XYZ file of C-alpha atoms in Angstrom:
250
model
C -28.923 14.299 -2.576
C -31.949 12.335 -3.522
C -31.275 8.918 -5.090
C -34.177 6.760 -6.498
C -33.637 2.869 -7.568
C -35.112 3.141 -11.385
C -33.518 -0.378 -10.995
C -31.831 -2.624 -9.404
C -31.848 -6.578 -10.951
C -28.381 -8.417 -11.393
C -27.741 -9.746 -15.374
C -31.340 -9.484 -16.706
C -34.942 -7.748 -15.471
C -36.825 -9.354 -12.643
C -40.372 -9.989 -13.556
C -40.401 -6.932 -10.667
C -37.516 -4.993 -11.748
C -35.494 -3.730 -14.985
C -31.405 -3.954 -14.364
C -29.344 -1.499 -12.921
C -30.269 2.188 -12.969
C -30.173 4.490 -10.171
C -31.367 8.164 -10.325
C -29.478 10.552 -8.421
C -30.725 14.163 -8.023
C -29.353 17.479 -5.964
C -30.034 21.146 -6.971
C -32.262 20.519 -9.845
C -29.581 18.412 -11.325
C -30.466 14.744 -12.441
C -27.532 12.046 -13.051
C -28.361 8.701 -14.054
C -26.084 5.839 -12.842
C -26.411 3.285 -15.604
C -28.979 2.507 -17.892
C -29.351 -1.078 -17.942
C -32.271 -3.504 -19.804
C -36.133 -2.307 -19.160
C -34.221 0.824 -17.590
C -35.509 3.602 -19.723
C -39.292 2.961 -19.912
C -38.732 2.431 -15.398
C -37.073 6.086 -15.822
C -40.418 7.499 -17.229
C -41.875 7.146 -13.881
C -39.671 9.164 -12.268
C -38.382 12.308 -14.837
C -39.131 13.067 -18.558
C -37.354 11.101 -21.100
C -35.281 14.787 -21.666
C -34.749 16.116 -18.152
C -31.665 14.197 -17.403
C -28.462 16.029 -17.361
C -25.789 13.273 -17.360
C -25.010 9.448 -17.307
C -22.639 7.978 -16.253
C -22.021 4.516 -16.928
C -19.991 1.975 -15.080
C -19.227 -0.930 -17.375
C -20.165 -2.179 -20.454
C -22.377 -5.283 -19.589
C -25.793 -5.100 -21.296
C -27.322 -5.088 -18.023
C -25.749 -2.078 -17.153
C -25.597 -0.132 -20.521
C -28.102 -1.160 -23.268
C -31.034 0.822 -22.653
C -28.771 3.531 -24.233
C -29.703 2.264 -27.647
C -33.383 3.045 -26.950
C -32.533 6.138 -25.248
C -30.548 6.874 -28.721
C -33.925 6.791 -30.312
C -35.548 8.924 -28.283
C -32.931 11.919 -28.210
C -32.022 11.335 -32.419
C -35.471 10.954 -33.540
C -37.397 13.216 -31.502
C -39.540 15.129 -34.155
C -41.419 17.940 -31.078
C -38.606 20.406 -30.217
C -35.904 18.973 -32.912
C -32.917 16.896 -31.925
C -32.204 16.991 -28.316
C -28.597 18.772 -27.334
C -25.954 16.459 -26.849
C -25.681 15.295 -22.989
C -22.681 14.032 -21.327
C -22.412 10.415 -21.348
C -19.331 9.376 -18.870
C -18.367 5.761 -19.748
C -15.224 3.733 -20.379
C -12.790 3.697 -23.249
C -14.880 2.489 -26.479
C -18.505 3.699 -24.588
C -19.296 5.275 -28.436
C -18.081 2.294 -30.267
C -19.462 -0.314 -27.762
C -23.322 1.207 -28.278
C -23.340 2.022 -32.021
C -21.917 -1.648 -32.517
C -25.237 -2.790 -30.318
C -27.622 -0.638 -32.282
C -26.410 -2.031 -35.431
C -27.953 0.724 -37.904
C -27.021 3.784 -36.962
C -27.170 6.808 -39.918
C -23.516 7.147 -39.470
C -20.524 5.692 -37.395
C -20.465 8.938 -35.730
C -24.703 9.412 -34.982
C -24.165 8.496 -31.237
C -21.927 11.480 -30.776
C -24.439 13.785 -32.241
C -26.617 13.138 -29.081
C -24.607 11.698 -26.557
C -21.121 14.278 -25.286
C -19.032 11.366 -24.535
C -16.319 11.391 -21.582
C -13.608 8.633 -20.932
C -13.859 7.105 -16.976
C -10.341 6.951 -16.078
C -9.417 6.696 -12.181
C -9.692 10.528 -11.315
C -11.626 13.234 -9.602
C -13.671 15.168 -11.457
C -17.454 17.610 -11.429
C -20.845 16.312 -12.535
C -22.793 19.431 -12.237
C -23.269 19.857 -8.225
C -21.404 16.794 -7.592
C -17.896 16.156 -7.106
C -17.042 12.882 -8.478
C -14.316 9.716 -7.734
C -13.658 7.147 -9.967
C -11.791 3.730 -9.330
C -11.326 0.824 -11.282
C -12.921 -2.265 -9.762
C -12.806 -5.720 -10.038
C -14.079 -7.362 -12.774
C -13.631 -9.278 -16.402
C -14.391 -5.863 -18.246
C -13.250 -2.277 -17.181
C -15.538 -1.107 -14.485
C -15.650 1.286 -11.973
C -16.987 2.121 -8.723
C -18.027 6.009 -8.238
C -18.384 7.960 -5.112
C -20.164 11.103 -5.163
C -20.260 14.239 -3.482
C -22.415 17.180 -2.000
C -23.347 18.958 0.665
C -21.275 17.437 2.658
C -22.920 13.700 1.545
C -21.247 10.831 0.485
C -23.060 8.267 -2.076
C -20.882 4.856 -3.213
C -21.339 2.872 -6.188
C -19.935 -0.129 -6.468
C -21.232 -0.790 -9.851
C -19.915 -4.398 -10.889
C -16.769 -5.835 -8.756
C -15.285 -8.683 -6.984
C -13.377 -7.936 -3.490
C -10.912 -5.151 -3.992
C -9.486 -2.809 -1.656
C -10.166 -0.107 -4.113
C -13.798 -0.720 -2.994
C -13.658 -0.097 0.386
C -11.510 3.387 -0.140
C -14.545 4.749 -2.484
C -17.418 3.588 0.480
C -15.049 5.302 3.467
C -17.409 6.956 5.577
C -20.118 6.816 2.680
C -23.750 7.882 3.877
C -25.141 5.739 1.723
C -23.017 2.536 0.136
C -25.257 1.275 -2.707
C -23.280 -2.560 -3.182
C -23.912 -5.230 -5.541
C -24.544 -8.549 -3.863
C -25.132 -10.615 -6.916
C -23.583 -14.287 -5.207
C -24.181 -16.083 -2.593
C -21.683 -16.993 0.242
C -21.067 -20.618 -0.094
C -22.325 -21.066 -3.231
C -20.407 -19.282 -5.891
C -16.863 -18.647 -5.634
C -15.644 -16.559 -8.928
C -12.867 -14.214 -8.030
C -13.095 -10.336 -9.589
C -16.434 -11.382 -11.341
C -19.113 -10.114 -8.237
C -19.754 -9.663 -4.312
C -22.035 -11.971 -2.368
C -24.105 -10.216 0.637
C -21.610 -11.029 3.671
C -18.923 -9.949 1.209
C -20.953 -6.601 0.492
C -21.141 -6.584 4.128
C -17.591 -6.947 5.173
C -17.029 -3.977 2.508
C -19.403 -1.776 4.124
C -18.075 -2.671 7.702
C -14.169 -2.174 6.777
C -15.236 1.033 4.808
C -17.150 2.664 7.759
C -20.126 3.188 5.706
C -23.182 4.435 7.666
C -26.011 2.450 5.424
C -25.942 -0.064 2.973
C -28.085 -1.120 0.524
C -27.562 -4.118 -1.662
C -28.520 -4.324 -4.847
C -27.875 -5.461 -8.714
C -29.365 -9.452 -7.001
C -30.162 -11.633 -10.278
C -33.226 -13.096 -10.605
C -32.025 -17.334 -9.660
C -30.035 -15.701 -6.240
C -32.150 -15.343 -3.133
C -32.561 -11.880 -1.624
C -33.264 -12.763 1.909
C -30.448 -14.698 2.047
C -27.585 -12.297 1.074
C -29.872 -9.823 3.304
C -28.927 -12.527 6.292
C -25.451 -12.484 5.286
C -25.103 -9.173 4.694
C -26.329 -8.342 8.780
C -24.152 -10.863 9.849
C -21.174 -9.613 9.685
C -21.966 -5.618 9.257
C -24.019 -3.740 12.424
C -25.437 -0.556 10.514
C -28.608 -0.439 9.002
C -28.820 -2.952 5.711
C -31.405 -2.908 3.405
C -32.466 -4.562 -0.290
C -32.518 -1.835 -2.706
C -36.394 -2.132 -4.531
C -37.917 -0.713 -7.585
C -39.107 3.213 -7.428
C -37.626 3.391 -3.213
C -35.793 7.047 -2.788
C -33.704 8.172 0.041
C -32.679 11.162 1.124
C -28.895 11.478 1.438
């Protein structure tokens, strides 16, 4: 598996980064984890606006989902070719309703559907093209979910948006790769099942086995370097900040 942070800022774009969106890719295959704001026009960089095969999306937060009204242009309108196919859009329950609410002026109450093949996240196992899938419900004010993804043998986590949970550490067992928000910082914020700080993404990571962890989804006002700190405190594997346009091999 290749995955490539499109990217990676907590709660709004960075002046360096848009929000959450991470492109995963294996066999010619290409599924994008969230879509999040400044996401799509980041994604241009690294595929055309119509090569991706599915999205999956892991809350509802504008920072993790909202770029899916601009990609709604895109696919509806596109004139060259005619309208694009539908593509499989994995989301929770009230993904459809949630987006044509944020457009606002859709043709019909039904026009997201004629693009977008939606599919309800529940906690389950399930195929993404080459990938076999996990789902779990996480820890946070909305439903969310954490994904863990598999091929070839390779493990990729998501943590998407969570507090502590031990549902957490189950989906990053033995992960590869463990790609953890770390949007708090220890000592400073203290919100239960709203988000992880870095030694809290790092206890995760350490409990869970994973073999490398990368923190990301870091709002602009929270210091990196210091949830980087954290993070190596307490976990002994090789730990990273997840940056705009890096790729790793998985």
């Amino acid at each position: 598996m290749k995955l490539t942070v499109v990217g990676c800022s907590g709660s709004f774009p960075s002046a360096e980064s848009a929000c959450s969106s991470y492109l995963v890719e294996a066999d010619g295959f290409r599924l994008l984890l969230d879509m999040g704001n400044g996401a799509l026009g980041e994604l241009q960089r690294h595929c055309g606006l119509y090569d991706l095969d599915a999205i999956f999306l892991s809350h509802l937060h504008a920072d993790h989902c909202i770029d899916m009204c601009a990609y709604f242009v895109a696919r509806y309108y596109r004139h060259d070719g005619g309208r694009c196919d539908p593509i499989p859009v994995y989301g929770p329950e009230g993904t459809e309703q949630r987006l044509t609410t944020a457009y606002a002026d859709t043709p019909s109450a039904s026009s997201m559907s004629e693009v977008f093949d939606f599919h309800t996240v529940k906690p389950s196992t399930f195929e993404i093209g080459p990938f076999t899938v996990h789902t779990e419900r996480v820890a946070h004010p909305v439903e969310a979910y954490g994904i863990r993804i598999e091929h070839g043998g390779r493990v990729l986590t998501y943590s998407g948006d969570t507090g502590v949970t031990p549902t957490l550490d189950e989906l990053a067992r033995d992960a590869d790769l463990f790609l953890c928000e770390a949007a708090f910082t220890h000592g400073k914020e203290n919100i239960p099942d709203l988000h992880l700080n870095g030694r809290e993404a790092g206890e995760t990571a350490a409990r869970a086995g994973a073999r490398r962890l990368v923190l990301t989804h870091v709002p602009p006002w929270t210091d990196p370097q210091v949830n980087l700190v954290d993070a190596r405190a307490v976990y002994d594997g090789p730990v990273e900040l997840a940056v705009p346009r890096m790729s790793y091999e998985i």
